[in-house]
mmCIF file of N, CA and C in Angstrom:
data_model
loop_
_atom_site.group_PDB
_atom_site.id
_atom_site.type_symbol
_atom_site.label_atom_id
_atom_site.label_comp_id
_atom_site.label_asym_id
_atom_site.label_seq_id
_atom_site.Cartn_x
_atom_site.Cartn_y
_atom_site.Cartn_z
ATOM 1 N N UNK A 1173 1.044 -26.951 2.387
ATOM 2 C CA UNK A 1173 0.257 -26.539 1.263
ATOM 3 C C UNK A 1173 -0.623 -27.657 0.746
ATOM 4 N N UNK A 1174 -1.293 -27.749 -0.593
ATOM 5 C CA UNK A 1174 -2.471 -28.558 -0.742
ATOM 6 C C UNK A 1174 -2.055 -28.587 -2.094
ATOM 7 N N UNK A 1175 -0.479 -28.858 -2.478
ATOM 8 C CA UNK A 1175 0.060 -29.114 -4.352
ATOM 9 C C UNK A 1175 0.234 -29.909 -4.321
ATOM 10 N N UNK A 1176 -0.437 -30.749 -5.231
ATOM 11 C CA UNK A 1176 -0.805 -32.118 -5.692
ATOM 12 C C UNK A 1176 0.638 -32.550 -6.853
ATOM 13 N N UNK A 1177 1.761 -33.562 -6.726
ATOM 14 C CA UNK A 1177 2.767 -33.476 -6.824
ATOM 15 C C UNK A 1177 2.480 -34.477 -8.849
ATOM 16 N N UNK A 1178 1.891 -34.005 -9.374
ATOM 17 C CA UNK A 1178 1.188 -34.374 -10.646
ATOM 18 C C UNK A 1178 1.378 -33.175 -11.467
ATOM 19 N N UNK A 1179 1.706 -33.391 -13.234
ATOM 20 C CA UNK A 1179 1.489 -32.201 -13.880
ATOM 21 C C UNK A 1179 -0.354 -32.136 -14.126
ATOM 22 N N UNK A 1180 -0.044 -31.103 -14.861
ATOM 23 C CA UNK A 1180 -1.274 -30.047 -15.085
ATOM 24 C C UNK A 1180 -2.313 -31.103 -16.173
ATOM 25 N N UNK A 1181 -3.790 -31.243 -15.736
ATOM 26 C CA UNK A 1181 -4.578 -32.401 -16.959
ATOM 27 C C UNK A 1181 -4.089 -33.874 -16.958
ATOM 28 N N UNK A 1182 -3.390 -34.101 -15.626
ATOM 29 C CA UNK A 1182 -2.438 -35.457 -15.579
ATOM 30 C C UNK A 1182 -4.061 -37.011 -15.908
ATOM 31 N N UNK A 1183 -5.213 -36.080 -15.125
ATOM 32 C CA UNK A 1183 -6.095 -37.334 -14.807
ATOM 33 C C UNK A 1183 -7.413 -37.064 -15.225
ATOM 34 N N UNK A 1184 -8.400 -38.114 -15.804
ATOM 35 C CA UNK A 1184 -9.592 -38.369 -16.424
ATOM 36 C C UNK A 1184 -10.471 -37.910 -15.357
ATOM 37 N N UNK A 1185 -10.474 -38.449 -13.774
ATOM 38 C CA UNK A 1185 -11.037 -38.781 -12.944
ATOM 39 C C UNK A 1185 -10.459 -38.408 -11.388
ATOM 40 N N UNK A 1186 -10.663 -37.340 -11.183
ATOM 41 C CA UNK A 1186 -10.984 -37.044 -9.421
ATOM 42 C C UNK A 1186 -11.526 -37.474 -8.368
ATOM 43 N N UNK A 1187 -11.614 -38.433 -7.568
ATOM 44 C CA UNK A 1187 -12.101 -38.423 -6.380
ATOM 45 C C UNK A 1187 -11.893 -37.411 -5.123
ATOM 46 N N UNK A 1188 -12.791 -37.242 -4.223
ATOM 47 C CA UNK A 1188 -13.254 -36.703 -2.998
ATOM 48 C C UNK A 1188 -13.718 -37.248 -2.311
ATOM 49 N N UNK A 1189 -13.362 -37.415 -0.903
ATOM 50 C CA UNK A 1189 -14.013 -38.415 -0.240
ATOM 51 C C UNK A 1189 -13.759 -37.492 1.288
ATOM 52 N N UNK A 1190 -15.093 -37.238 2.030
ATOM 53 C CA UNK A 1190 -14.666 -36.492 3.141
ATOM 54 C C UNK A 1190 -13.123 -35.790 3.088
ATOM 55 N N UNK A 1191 -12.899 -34.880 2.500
ATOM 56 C CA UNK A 1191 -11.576 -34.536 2.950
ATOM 57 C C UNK A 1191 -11.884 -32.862 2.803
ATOM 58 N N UNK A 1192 -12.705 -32.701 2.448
ATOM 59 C CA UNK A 1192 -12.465 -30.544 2.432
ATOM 60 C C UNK A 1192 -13.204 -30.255 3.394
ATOM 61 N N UNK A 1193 -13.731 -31.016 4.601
ATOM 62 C CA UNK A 1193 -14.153 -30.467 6.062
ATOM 63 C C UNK A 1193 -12.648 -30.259 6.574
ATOM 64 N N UNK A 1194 -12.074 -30.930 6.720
ATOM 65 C CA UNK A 1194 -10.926 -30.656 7.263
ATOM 66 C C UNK A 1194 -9.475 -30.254 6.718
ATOM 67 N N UNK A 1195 -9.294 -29.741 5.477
ATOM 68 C CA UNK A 1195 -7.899 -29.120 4.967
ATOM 69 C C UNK A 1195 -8.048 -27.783 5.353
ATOM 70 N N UNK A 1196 -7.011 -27.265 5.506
ATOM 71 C CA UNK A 1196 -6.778 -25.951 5.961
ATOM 72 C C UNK A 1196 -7.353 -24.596 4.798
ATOM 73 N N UNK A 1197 -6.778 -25.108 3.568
ATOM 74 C CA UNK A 1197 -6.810 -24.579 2.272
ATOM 75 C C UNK A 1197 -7.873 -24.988 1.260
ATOM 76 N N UNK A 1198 -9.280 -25.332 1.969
ATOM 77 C CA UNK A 1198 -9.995 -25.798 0.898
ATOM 78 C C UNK A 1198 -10.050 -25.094 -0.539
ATOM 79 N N UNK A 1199 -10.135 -24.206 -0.850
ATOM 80 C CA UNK A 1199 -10.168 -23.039 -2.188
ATOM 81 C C UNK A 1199 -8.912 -23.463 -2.576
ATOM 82 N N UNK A 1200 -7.861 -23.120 -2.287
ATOM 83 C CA UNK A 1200 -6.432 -24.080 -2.583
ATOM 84 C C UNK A 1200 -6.725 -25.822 -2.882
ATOM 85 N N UNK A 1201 -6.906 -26.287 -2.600
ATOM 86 C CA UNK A 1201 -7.304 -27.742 -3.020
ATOM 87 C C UNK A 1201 -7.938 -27.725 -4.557
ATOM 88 N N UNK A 1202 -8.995 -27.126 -3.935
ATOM 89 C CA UNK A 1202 -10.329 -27.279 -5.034
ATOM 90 C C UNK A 1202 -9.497 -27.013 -6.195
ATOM 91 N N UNK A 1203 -8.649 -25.953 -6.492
ATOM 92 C CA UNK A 1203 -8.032 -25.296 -7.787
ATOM 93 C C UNK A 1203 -7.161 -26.305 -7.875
ATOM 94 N N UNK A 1204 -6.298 -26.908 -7.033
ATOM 95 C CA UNK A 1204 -5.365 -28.347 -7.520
ATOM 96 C C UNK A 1204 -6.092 -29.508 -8.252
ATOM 97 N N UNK A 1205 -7.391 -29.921 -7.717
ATOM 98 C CA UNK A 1205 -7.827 -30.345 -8.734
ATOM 99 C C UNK A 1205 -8.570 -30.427 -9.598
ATOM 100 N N UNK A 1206 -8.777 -29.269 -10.120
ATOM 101 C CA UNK A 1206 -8.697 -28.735 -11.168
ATOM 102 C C UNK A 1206 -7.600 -28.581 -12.194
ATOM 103 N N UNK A 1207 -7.127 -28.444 -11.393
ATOM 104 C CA UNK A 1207 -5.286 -28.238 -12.339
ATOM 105 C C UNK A 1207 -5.098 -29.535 -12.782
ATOM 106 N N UNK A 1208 -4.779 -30.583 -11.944
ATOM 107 C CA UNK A 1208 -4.693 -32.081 -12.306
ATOM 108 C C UNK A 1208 -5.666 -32.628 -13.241
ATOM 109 N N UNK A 1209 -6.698 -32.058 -13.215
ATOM 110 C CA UNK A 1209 -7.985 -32.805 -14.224
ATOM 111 C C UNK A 1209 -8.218 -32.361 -15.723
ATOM 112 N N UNK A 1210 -8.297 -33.436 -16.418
ATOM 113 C CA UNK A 1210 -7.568 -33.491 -18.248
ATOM 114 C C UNK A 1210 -9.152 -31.984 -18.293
ATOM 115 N N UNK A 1211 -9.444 -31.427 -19.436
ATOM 116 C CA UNK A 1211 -10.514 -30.484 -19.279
ATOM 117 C C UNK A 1211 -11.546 -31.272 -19.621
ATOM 118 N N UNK A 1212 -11.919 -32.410 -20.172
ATOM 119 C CA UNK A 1212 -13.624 -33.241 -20.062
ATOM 120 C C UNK A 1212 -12.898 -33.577 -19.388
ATOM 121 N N UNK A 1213 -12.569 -33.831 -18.099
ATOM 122 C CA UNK A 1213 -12.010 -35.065 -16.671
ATOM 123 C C UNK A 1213 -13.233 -34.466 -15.929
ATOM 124 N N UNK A 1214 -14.093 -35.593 -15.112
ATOM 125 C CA UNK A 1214 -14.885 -34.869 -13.850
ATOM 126 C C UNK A 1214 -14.267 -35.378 -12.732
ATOM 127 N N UNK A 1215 -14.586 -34.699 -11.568
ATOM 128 C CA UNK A 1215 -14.847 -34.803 -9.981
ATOM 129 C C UNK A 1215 -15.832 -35.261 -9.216
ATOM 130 N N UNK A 1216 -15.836 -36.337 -8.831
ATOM 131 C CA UNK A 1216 -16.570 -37.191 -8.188
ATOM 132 C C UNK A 1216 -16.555 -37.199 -6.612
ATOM 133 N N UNK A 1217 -17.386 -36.446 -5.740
ATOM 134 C CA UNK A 1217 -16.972 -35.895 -4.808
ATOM 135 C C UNK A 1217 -18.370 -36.075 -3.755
ATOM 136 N N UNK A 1218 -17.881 -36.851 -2.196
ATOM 137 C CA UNK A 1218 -18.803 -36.831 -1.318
ATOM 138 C C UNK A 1218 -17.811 -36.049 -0.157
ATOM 139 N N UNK A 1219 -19.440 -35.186 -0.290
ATOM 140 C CA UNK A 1219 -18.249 -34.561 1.212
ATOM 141 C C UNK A 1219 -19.680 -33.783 2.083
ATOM 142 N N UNK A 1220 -19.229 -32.974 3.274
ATOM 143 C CA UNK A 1220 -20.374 -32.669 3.745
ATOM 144 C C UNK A 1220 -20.343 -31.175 3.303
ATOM 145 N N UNK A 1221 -21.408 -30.625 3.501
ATOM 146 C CA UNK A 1221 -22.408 -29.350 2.911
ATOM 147 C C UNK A 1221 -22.981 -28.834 3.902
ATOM 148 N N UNK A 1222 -22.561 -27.327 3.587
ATOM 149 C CA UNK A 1222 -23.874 -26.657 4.490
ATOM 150 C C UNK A 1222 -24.999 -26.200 3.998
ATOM 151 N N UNK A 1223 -25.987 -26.462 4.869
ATOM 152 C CA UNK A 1223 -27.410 -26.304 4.865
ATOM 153 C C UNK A 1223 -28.036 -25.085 3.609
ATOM 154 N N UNK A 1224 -28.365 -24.918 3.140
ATOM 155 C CA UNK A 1224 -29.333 -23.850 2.255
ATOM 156 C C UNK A 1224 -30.201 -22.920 3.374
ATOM 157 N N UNK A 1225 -30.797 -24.210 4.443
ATOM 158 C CA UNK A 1225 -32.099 -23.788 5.259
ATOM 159 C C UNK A 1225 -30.783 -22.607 6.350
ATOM 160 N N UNK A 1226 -31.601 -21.811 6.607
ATOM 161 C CA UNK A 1226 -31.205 -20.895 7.420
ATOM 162 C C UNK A 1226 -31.072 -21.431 8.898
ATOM 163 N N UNK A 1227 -31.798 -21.824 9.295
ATOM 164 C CA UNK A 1227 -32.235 -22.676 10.666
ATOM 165 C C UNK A 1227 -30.999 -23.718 10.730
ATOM 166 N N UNK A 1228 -30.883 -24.657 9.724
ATOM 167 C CA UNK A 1228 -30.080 -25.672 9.896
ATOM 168 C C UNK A 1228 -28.440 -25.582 9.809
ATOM 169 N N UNK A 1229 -28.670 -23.855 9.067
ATOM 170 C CA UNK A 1229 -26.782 -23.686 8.721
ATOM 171 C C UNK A 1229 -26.506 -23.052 10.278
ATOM 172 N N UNK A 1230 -27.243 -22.164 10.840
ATOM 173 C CA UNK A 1230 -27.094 -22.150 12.392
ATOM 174 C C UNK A 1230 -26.823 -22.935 13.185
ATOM 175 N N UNK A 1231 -27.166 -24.298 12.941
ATOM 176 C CA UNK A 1231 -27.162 -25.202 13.886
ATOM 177 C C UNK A 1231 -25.315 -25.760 13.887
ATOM 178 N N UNK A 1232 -25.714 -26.057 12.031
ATOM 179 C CA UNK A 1232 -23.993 -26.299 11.803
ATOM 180 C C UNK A 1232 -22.820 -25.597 12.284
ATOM 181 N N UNK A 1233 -23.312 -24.214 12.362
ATOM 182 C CA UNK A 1233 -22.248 -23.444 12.889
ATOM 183 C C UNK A 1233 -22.075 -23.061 14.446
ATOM 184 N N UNK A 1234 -22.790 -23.545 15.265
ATOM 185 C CA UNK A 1234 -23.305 -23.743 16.355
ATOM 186 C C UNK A 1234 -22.370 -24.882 17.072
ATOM 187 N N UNK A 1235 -22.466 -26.230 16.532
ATOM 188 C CA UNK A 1235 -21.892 -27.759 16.451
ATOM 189 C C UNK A 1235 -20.891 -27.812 16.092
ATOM 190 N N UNK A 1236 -19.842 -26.407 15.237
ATOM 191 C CA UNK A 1236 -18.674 -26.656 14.196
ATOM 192 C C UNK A 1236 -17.738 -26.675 15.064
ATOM 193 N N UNK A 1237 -17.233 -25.451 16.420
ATOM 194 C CA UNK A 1237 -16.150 -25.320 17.072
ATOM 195 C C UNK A 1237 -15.956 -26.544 18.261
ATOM 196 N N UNK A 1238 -16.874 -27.346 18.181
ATOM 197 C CA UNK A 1238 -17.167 -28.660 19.217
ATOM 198 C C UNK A 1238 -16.863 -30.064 17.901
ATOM 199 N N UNK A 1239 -17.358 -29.656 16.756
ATOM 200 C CA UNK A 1239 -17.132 -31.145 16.243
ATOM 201 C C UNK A 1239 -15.648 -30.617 15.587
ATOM 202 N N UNK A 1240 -15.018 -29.509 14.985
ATOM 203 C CA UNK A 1240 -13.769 -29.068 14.950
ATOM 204 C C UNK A 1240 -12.328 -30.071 15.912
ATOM 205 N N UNK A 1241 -12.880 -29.574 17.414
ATOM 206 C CA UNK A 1241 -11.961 -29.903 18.507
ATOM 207 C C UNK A 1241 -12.000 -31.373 18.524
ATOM 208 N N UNK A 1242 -12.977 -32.405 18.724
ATOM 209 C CA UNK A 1242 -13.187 -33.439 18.878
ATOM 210 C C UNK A 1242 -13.067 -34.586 17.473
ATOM 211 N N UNK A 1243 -13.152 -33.463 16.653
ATOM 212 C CA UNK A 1243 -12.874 -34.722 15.246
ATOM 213 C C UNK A 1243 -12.165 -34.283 14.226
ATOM 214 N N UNK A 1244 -10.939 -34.321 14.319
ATOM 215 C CA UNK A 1244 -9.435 -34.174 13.557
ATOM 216 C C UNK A 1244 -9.756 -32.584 13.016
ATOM 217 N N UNK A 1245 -10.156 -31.617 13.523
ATOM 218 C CA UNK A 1245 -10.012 -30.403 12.804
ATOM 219 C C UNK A 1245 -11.878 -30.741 11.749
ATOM 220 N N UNK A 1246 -12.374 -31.012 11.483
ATOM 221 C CA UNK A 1246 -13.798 -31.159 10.619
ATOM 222 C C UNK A 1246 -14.515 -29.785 11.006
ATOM 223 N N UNK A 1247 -14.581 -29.273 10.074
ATOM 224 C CA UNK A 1247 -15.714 -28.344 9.525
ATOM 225 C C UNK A 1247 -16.581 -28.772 8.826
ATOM 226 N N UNK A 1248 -17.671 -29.197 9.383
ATOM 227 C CA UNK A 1248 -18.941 -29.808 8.450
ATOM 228 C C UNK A 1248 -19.873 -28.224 7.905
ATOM 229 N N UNK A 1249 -19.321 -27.191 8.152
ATOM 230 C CA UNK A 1249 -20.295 -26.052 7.598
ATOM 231 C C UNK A 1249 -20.053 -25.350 6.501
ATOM 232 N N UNK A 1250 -18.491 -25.768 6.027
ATOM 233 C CA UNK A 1250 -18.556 -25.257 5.047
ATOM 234 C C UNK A 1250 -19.150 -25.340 3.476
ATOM 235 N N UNK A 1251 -19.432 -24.446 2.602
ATOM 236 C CA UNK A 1251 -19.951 -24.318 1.895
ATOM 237 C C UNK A 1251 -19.343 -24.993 0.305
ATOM 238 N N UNK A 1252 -19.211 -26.396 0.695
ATOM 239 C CA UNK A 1252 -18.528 -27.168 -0.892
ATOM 240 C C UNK A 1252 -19.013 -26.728 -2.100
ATOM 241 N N UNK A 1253 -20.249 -26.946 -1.992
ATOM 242 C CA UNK A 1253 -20.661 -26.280 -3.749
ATOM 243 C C UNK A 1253 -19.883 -24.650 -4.164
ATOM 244 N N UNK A 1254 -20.115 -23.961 -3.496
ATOM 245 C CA UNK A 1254 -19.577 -22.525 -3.476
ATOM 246 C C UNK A 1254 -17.865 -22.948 -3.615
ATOM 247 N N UNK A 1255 -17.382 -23.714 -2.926
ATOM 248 C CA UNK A 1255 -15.533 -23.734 -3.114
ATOM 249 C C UNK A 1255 -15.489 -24.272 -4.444
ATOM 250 N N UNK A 1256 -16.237 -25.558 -4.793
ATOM 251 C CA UNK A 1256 -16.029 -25.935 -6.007
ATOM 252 C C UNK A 1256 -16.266 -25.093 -7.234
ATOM 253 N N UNK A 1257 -17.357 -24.243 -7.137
ATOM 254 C CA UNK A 1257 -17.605 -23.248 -8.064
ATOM 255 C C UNK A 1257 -16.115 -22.565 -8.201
ATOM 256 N N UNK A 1258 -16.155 -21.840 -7.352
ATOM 257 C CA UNK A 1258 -15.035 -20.811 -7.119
ATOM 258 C C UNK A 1258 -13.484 -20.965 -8.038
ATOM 259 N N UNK A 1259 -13.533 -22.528 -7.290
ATOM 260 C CA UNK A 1259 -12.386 -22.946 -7.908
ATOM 261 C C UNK A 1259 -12.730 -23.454 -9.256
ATOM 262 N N UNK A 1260 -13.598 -22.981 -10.251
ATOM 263 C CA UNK A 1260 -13.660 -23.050 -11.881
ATOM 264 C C UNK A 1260 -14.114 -24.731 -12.149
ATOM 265 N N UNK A 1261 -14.842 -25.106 -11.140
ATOM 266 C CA UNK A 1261 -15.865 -25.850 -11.641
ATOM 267 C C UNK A 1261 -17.378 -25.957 -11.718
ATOM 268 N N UNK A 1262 -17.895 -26.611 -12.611
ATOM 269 C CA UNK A 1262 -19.406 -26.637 -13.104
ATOM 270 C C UNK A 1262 -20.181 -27.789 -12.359
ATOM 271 N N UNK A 1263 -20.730 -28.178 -12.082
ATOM 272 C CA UNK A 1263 -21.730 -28.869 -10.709
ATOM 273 C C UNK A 1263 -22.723 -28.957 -11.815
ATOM 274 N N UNK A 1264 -22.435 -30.830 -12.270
ATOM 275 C CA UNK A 1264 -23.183 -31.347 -13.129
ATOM 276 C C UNK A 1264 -24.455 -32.093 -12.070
ATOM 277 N N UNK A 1265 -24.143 -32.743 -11.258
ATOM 278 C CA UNK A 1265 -25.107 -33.391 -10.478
ATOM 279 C C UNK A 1265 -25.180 -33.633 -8.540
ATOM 280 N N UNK A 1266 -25.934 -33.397 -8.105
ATOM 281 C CA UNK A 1266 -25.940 -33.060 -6.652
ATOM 282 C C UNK A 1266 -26.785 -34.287 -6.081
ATOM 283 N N UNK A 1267 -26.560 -35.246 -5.186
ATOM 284 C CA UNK A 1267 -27.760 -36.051 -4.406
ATOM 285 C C UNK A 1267 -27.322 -35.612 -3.021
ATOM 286 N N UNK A 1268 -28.285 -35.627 -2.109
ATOM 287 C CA UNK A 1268 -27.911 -35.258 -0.614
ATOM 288 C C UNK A 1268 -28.462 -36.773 -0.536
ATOM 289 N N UNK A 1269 -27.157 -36.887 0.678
ATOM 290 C CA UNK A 1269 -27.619 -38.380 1.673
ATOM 291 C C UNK A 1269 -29.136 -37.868 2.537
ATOM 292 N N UNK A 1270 -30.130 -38.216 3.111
ATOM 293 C CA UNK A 1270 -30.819 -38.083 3.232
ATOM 294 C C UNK A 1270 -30.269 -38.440 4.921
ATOM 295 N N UNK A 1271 -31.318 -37.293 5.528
ATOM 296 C CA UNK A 1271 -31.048 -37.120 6.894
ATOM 297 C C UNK A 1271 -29.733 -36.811 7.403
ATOM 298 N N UNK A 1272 -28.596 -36.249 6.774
ATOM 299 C CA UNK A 1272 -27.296 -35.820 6.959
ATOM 300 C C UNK A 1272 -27.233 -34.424 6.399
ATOM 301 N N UNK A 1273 -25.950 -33.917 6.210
ATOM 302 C CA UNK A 1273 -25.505 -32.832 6.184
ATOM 303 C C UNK A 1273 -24.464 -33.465 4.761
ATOM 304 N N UNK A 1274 -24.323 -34.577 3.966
ATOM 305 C CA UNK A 1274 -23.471 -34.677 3.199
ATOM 306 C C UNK A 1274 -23.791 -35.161 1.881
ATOM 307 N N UNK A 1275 -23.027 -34.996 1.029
ATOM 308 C CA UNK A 1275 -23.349 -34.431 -0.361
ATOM 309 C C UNK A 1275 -22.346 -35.131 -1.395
ATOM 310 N N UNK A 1276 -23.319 -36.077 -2.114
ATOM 311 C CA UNK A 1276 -22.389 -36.655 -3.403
ATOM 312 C C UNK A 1276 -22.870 -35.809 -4.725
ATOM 313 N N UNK A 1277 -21.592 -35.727 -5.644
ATOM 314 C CA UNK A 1277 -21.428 -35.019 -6.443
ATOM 315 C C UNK A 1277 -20.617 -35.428 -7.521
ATOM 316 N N UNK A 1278 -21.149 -34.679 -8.835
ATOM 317 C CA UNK A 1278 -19.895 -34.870 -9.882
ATOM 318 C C UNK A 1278 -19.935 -33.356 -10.557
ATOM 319 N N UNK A 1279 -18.792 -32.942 -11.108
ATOM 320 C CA UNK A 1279 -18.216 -31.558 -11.630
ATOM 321 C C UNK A 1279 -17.194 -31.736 -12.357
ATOM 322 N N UNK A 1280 -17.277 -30.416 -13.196
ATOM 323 C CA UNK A 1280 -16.286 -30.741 -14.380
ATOM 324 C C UNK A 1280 -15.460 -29.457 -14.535
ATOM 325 N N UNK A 1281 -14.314 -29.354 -14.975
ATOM 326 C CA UNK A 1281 -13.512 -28.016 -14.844
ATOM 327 C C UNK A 1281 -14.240 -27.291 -16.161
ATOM 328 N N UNK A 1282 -14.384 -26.196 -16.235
ATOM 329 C CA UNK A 1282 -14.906 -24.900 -16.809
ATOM 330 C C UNK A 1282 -13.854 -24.106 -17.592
#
């Protein structure tokens, strides 16, 4: 599972660091920390993103069952902003690394 062994609002401050390409349970995660994070606590989060462009999320999903097998389980296509939403957070600020597929961020539980 993906239960973060902390009570509920335990922390100010979340990090993310490449890790929701590859958990099994990303939507499960995302809501753990949330759960862990005080309610002004944000999430500070680089991870990779899929494309907006139509052309380029093809490609990702094209590249996913090859970079999957070859690099610890990684899904670079999935859709982080959308899990983080989901899981009852607000997406205060977005920069894309430039010329990548990955995405620094901060969010706050809702």
């Amino acid at each position: 599972g993906e239960a973060l062994p902390f009570r509920d609002g335990a922390f100010d401050t979340v990090v993310s660091t490449l890790v929701f390409a590859t958990i099994l349970e990303p939507g499960a995660a995302a809501r753990e920390l949330r759960r862990v994070l005080k309610p002004n606590g944000r999430l500070h989060f680089f991870e990779h993103f899929r494309s907006r462009h139509p052309l380029l999320a093809r490609l990702q999903d094209a590249v996913t069952p090859m970079w999957k097998r070859f690099l610890g389980g990684c899904e670079p296509n999935r859709d982080i902003v959308r899990i983080f939403r989901d899981a009852g957070f607000e997406i205060l600020e977005t920069t894309k690394l430039r010329g990548t597929f990955l995405l620094n961020g901060i969010a706050r539980p809702v």
